[in-house]
XYZ file of N, CA and C in Angstrom:
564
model
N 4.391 0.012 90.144
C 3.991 -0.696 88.943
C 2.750 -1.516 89.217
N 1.608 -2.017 88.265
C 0.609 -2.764 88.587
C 1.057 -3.936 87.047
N 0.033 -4.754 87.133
C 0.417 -6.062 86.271
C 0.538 -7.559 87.652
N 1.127 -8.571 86.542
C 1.306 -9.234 87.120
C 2.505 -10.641 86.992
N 3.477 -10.560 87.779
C 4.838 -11.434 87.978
C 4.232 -12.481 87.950
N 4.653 -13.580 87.076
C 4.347 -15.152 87.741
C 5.949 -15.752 87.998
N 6.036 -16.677 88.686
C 7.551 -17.098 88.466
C 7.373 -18.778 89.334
N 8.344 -19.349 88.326
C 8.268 -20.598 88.770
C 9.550 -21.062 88.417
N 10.119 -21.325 90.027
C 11.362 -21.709 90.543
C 12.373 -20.305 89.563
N 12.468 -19.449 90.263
C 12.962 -18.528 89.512
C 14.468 -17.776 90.146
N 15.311 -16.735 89.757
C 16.490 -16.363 90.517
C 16.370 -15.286 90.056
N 15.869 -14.286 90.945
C 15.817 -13.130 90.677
C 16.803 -12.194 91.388
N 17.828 -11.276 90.286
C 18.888 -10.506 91.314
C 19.007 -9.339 90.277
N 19.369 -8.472 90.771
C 19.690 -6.935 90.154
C 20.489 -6.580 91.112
N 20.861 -6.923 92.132
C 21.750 -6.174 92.990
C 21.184 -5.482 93.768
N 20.043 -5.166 93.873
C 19.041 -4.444 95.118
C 17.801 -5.545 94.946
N 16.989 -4.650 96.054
C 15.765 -5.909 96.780
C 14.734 -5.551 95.164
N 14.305 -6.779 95.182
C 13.311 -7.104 94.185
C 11.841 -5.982 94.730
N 11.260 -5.659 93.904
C 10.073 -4.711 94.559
C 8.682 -4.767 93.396
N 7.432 -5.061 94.148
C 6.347 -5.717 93.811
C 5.536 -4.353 94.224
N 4.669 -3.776 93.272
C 3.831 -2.741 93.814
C 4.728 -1.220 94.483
N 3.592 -0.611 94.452
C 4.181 0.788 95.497
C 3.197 1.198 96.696
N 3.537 2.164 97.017
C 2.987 2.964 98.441
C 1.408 3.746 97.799
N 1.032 3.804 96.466
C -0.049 4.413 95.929
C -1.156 2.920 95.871
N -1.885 3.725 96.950
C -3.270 2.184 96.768
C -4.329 2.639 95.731
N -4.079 4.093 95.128
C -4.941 4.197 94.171
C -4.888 3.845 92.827
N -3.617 2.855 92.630
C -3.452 2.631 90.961
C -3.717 0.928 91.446
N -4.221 0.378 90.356
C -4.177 -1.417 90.298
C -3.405 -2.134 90.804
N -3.480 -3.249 91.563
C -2.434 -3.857 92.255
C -1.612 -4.492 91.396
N 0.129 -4.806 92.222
C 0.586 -5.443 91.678
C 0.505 -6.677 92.222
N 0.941 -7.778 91.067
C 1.084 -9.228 92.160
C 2.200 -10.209 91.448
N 2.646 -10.423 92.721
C 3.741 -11.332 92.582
C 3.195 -12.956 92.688
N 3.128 -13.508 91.787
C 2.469 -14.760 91.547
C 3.602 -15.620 91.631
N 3.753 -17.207 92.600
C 4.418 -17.511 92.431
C 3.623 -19.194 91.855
N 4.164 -19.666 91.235
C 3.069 -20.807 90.607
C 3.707 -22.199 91.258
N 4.773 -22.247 91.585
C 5.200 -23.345 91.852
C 7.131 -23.062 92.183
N 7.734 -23.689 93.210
C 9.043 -24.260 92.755
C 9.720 -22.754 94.088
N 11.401 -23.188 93.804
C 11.881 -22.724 94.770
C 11.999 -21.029 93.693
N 11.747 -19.562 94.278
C 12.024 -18.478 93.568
C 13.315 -17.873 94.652
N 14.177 -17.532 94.168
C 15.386 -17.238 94.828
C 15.746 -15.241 94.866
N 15.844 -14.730 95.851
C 15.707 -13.197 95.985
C 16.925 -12.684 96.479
N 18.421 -12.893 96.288
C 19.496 -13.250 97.098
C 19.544 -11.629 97.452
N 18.802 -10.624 96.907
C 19.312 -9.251 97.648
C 17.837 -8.724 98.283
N 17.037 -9.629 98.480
C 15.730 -9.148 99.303
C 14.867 -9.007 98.544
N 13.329 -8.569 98.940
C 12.375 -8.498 98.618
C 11.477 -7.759 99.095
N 10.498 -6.569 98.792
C 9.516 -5.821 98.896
C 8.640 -5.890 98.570
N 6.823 -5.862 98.865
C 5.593 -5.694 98.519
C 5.331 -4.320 99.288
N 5.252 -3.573 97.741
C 4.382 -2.604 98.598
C 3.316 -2.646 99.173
N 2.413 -1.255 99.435
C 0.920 -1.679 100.249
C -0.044 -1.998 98.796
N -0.321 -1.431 97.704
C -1.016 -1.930 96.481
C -0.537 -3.513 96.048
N 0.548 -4.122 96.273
C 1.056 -5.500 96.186
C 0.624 -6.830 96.996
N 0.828 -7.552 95.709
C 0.059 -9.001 96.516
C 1.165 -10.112 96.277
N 1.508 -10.750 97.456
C 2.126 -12.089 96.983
C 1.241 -13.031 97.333
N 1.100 -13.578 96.220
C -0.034 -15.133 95.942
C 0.647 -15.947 95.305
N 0.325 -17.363 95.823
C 0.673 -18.293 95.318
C 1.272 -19.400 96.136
N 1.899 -19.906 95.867
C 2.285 -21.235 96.706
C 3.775 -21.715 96.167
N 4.710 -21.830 96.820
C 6.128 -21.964 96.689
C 6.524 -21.712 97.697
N 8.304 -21.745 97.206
C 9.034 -20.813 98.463
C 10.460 -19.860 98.083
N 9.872 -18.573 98.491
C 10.727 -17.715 98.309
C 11.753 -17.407 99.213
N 13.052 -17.776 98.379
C 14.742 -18.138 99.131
C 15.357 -16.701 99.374
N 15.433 -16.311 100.561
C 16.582 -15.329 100.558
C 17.464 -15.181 100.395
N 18.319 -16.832 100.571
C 19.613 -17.378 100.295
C 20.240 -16.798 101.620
N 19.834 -16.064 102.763
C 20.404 -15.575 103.919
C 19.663 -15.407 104.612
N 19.662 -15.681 105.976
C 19.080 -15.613 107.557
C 18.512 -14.174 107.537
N 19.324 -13.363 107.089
C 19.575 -11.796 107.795
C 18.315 -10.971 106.755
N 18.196 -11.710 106.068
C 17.541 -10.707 104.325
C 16.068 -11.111 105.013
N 15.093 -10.188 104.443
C 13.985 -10.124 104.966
C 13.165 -9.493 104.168
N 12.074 -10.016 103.885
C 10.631 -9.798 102.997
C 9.930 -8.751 103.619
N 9.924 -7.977 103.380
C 9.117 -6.873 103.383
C 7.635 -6.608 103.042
N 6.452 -7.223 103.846
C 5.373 -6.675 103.264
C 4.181 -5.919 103.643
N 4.176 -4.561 103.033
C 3.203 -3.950 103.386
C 1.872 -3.841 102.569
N 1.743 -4.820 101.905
C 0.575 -5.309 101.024
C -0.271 -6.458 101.449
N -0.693 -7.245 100.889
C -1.205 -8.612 101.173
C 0.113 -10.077 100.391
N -0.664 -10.987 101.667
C 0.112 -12.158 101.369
C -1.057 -12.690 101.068
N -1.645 -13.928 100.203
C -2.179 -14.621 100.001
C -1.909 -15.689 99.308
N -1.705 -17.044 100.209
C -1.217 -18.139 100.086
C -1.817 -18.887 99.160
N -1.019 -19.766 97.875
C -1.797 -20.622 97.695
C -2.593 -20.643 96.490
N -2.602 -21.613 96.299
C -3.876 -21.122 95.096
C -5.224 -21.978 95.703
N -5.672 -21.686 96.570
C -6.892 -21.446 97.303
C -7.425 -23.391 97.423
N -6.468 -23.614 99.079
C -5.205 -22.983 99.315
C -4.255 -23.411 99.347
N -2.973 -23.026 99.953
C -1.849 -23.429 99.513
C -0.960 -23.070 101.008
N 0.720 -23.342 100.391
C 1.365 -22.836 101.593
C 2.449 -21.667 100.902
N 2.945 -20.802 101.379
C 4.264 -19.937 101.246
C 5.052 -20.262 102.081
N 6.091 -20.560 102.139
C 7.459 -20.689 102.436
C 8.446 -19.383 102.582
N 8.983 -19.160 103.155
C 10.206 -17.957 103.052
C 11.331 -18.513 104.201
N 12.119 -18.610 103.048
C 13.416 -19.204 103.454
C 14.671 -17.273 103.979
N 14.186 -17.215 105.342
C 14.319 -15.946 105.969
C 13.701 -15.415 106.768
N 13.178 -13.912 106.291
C 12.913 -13.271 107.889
C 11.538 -12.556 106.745
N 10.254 -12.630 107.969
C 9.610 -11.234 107.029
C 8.950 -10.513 108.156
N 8.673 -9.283 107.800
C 8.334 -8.103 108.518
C 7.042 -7.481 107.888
N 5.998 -7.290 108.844
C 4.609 -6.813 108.149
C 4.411 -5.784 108.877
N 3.866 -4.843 107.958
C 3.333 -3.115 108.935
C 2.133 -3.295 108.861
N 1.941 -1.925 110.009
C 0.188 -1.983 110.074
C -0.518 -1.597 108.740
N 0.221 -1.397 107.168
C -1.260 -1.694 106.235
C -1.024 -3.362 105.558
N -0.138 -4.269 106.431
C -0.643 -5.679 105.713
C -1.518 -6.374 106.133
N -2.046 -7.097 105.183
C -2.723 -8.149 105.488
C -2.700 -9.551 105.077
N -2.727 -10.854 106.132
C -2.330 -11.869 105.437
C -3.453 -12.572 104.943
N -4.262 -12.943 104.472
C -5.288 -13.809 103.773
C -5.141 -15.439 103.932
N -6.215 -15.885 105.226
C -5.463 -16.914 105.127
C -7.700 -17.812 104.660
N -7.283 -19.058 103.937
C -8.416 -19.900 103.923
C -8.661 -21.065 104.304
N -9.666 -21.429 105.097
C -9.757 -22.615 105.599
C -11.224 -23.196 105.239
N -10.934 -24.420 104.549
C -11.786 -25.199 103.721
C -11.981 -26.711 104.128
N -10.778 -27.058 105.687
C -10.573 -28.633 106.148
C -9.419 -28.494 106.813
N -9.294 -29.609 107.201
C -7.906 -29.534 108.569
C -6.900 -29.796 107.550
N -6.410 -30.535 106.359
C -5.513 -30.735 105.865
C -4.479 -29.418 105.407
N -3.500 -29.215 106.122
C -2.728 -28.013 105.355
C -1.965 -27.955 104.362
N -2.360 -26.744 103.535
C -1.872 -27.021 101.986
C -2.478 -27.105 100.994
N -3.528 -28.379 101.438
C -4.879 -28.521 100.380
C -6.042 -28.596 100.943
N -6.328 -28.064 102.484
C -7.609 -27.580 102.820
C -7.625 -26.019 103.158
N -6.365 -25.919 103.666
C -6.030 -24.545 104.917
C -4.964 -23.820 104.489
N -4.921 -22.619 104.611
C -3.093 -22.101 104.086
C -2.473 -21.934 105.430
N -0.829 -21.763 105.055
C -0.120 -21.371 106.017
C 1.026 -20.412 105.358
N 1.342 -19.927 106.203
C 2.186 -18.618 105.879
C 3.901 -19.578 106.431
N 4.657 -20.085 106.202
C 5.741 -20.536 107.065
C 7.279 -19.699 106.744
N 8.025 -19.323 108.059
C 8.597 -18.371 107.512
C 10.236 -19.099 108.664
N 11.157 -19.171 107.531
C 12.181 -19.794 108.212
C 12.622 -19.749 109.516
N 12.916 -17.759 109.686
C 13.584 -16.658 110.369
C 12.102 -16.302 111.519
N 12.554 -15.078 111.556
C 11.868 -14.269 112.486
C 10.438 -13.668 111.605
N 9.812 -13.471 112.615
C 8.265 -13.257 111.648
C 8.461 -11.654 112.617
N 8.010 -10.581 111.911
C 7.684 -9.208 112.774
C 6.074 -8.870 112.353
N 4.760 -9.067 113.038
C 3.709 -9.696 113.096
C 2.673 -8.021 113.128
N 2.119 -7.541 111.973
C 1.308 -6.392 112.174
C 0.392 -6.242 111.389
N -0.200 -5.504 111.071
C -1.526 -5.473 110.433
C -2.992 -6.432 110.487
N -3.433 -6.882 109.335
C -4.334 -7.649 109.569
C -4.286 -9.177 109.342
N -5.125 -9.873 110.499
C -5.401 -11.631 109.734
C -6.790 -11.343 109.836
N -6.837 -12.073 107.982
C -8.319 -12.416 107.497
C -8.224 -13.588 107.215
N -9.098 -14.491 107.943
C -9.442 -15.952 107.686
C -10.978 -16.362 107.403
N -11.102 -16.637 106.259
C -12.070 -17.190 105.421
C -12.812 -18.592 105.581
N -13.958 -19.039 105.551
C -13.947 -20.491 105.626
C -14.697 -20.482 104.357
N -13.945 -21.421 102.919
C -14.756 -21.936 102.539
C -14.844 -23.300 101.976
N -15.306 -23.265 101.041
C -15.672 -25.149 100.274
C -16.976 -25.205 101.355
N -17.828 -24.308 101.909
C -19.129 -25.260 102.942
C -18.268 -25.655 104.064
N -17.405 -25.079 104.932
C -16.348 -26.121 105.401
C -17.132 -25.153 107.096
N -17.344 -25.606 107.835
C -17.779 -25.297 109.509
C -16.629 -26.285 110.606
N -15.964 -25.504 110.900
C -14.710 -26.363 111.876
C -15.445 -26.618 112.905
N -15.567 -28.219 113.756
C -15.935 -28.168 114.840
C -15.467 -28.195 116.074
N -15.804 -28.288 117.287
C -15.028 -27.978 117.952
C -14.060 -29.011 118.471
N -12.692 -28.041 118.688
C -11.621 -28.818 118.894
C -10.744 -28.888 117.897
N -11.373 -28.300 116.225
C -10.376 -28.132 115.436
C -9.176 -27.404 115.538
N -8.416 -27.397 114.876
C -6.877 -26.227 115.348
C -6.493 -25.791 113.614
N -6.001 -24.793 113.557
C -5.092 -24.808 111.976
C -4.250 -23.987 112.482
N -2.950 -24.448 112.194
C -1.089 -23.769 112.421
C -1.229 -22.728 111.225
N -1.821 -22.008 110.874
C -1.547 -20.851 109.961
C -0.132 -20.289 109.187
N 0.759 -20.223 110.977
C 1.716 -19.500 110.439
C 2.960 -20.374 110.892
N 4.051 -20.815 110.907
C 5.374 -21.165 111.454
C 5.962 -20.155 111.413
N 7.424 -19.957 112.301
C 8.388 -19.423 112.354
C 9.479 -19.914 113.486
N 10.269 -19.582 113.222
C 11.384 -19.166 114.188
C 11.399 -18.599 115.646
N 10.748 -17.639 115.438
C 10.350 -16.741 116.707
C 9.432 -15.079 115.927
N 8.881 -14.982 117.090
C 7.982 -14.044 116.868
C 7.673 -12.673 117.319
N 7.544 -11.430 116.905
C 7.349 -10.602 118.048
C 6.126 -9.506 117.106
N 5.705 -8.936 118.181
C 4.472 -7.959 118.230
C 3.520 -8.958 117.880
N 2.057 -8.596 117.362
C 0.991 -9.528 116.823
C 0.288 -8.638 116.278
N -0.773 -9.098 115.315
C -1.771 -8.634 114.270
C -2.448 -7.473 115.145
N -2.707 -6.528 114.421
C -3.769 -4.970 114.798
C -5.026 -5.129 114.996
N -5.460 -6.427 113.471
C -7.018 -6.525 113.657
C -6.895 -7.845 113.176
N -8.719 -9.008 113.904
C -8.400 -10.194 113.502
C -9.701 -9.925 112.562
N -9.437 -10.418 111.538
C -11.473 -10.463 110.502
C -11.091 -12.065 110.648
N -12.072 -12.802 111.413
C -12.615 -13.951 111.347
C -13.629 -14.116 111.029
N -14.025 -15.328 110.184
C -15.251 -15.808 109.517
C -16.112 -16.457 111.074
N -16.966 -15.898 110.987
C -18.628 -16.461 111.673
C -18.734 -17.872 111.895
N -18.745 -18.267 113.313
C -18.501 -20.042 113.047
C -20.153 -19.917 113.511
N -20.769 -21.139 113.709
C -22.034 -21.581 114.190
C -22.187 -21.115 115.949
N -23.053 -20.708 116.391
C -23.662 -20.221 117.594
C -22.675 -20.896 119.002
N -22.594 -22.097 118.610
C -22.307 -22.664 120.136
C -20.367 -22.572 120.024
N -20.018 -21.508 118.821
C -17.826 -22.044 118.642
C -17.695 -20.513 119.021
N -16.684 -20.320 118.837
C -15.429 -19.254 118.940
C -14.019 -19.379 118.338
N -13.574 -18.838 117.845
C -11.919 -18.590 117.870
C -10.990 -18.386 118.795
N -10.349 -18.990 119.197
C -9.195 -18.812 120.016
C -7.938 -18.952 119.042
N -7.124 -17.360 119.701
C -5.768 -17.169 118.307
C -5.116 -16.984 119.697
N -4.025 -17.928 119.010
C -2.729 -18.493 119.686
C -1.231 -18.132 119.124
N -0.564 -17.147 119.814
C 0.416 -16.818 119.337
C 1.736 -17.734 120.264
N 1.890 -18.888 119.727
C 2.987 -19.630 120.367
C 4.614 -19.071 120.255
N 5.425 -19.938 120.717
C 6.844 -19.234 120.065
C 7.210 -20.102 119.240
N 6.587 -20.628 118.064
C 7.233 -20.758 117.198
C 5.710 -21.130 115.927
N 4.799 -20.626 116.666
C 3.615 -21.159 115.424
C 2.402 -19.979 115.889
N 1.302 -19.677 115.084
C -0.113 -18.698 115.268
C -0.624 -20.363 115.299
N -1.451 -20.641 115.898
C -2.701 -21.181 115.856
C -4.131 -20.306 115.906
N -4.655 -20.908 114.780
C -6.586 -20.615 115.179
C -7.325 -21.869 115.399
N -8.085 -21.949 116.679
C -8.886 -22.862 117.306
C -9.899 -22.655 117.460
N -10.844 -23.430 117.422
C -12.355 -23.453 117.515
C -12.199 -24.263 119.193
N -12.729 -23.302 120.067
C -13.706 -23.539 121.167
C -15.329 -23.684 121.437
N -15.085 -24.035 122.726
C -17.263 -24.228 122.413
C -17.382 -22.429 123.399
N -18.621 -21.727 123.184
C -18.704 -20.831 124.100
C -19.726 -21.805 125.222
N -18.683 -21.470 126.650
C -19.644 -22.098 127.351
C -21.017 -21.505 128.008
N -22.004 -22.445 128.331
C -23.101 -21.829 128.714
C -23.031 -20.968 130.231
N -23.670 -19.993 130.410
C -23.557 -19.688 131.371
C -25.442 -19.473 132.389
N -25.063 -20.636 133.443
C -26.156 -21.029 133.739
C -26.190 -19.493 134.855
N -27.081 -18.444 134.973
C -27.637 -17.556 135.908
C -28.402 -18.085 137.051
């Protein structure tokens, strides 16, 4: 299906997993918009690869074991924001998470992805800088929380910092960090 879900603080059940988009990237995306408030999924949840979850809330599994499924994009926030998932989520190699960083404040400079359960970590991170925003060095942004973590992203698209930084991505056990380092000089 393409269109677009908004839901705020919502309880969504049919008795099978809720499902956002399909496996065809050639028809219009779908998107699961969440605008605000707790949205509740007590039999699971799917994004296909044409599917987007955007927005900022937190989506309840109501169980440890239930797990978000996404092989689409996540994009946090309303630019930006945080997602919440009260559970487990699992990403294949065609997701991608969209994350933006505009200031150290998270939430309302930076997004984060935070995920109760277990995170299963694949596809792509794209991190953006904007508002004019140049991290200097020594900045950090926690992107993602979890529980625990396994595998890591396929590909990183990082935004271009100024000549003398770098990125350093930090897969902790229980958080992603992205850090700005200096590149050091190397005297010959």
């Amino acid at each position: 299906t393409s269109g677009i879900c908004l839901l705020n603080s919502s309880y969504i059940s049919n008795n099978l997993p809720f499902a956002i988009g399909h496996d065809d990237t050639n028809t219009p995306p779908a998107v699961l918009w969440m605008v605000s408030g707790s949205n509740v999924f007590p039999c699971g949840c799917e994004v296909g690869r044409n599917g987007i979850l955007r927005g900022k809330g937190i989506i309840d599994m109501r169980r440890e074991d239930l797990v978000i499924y996404v092989k689409g994009r996540i994009e946090p926030g309303d630019s930006p924001g945080i997602v919440t998932v009260l559970g487990s989520l699992a990403l294949t190699n065609t997701s991608v998470i969209d994350i933006e960083i505009g200031g150290t404040n998270v939430g309302t400079e930076y997004d984060r992805v935070a995920v109760s359960g277990g995170a299963y970590l694949d596809g792509t991170l794209h991190a953006t800088l904007i508002s004019n925003f140049m991290p200097a060095i020594g900045h950090s942004f926690e992107i993602m929380t979890y529980a625990l973590a396994s595998n890591a992203f396929d590909t990183m698209e990082l935004s271009i910092l100024a000549a003398d930084r770098k990125w350093n991505v930090s897969y902790g056990s229980t958080s992603l960090v992205l850090a700005v380092t200096n590149i050091p000089d190397l005297d010959l």
